[in-house]
PDB file of C-alpha atoms in Angstrom:
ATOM      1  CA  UNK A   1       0.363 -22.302   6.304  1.00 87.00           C
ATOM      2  CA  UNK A   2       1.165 -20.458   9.673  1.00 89.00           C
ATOM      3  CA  UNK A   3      -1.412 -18.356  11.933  1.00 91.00           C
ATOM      4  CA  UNK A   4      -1.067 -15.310  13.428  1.00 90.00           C
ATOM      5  CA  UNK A   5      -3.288 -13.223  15.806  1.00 94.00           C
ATOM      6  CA  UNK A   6      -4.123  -9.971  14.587  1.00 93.00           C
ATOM      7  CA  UNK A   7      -6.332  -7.321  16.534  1.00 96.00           C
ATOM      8  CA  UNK A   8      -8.562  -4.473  15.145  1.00 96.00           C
ATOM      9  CA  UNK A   9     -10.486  -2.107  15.708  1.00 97.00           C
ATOM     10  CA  UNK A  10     -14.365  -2.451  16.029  1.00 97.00           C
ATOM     11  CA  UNK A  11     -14.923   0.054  13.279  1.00 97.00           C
ATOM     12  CA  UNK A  12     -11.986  -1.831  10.964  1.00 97.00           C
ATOM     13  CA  UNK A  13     -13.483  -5.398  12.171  1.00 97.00           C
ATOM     14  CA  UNK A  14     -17.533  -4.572  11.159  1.00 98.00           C
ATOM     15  CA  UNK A  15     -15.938  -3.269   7.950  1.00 98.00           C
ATOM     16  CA  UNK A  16     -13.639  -6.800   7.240  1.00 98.00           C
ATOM     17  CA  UNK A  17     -17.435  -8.468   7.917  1.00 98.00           C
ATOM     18  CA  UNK A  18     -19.795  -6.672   5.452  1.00 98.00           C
ATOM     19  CA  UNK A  19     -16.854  -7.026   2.624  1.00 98.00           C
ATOM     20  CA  UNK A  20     -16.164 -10.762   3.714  1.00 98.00           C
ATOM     21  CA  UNK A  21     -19.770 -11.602   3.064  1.00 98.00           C
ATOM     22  CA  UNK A  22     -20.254  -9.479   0.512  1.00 98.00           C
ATOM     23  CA  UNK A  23     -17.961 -11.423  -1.340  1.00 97.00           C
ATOM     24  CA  UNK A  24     -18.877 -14.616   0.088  1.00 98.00           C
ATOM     25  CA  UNK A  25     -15.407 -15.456   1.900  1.00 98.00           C
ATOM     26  CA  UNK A  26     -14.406 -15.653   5.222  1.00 97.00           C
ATOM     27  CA  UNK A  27     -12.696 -13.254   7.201  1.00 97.00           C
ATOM     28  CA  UNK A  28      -9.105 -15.033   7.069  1.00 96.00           C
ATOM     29  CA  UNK A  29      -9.588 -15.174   3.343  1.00 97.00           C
ATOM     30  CA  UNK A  30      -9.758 -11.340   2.759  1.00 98.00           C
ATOM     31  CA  UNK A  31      -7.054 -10.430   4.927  1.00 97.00           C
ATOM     32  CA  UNK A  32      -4.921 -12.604   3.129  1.00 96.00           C
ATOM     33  CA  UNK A  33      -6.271 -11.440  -0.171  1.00 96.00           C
ATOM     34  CA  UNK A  34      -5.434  -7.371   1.140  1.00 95.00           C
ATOM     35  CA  UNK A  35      -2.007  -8.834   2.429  1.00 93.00           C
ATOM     36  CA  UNK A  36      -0.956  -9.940  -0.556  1.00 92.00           C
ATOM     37  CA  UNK A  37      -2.580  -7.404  -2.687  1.00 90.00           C
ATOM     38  CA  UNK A  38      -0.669  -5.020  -0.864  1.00 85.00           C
ATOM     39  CA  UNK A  39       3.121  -7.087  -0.901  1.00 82.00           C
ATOM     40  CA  UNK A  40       2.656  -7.269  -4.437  1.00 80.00           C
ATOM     41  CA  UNK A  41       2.497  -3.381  -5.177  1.00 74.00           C
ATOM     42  CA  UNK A  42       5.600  -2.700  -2.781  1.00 67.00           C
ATOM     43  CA  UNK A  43       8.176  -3.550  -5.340  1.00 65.00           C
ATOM     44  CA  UNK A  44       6.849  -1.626  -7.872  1.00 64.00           C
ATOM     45  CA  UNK A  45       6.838   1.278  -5.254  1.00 63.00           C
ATOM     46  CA  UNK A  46      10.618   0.078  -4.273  1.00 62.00           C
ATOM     47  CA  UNK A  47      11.917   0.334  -7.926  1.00 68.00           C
ATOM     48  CA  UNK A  48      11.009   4.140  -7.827  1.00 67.00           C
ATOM     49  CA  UNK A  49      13.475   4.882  -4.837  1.00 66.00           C
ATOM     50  CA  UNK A  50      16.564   6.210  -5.725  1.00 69.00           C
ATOM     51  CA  UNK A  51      15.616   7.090  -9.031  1.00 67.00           C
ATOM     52  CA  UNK A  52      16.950  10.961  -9.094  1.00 68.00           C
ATOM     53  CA  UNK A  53      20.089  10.023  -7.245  1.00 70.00           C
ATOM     54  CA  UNK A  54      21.974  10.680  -9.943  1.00 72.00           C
ATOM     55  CA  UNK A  55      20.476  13.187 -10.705  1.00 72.00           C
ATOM     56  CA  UNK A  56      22.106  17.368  -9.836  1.00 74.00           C
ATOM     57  CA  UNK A  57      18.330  19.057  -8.520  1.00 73.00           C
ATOM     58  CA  UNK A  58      18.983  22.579  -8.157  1.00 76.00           C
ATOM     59  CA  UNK A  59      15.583  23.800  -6.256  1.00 77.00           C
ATOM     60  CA  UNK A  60      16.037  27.722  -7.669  1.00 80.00           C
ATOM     61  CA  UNK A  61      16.635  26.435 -11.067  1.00 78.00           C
ATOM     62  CA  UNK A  62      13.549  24.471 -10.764  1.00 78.00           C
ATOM     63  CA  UNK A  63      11.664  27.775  -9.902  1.00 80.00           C
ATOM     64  CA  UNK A  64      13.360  30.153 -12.510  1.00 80.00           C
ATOM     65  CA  UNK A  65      12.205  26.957 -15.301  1.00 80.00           C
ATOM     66  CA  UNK A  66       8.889  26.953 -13.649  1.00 80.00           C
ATOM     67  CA  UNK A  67       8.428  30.815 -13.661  1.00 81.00           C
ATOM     68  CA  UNK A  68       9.392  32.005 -17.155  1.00 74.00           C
TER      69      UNK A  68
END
């Protein structure tokens, strides 16, 4: 496992403490539980890119379908 130093904010710091030990963990343990919480989602997020490129998006005809 590798360290790194990360800084914060006071605000975002006091609020990585109360849920820490709310959930009885430390510090290092929740950040690495958001971290990979939030890695995991980004591929699902990726697959969406790109996903009208083939597609001909006329804004106006988009309006006159939305307006009748």
């Amino acid at each position: 496992m590798k360290t790194a130093q990360v800084y914060f904010e006071d605000n975002i710091f006091e609020q990585l403490q109360k849920e820490a030990q709310k959930r009885n963990i430390t510090i290092s343990e929740l950040i690495q539980e958001l971290v990979q919480t939030s890695i995991k989602k980004k591929p699902a997020f990726d697959k969406m890119v790109g996903i009208w490129k083939d597609k001909n998006i006329d804004i106006e005809e988009i309006r006159k379908k939305a307006w009748r």
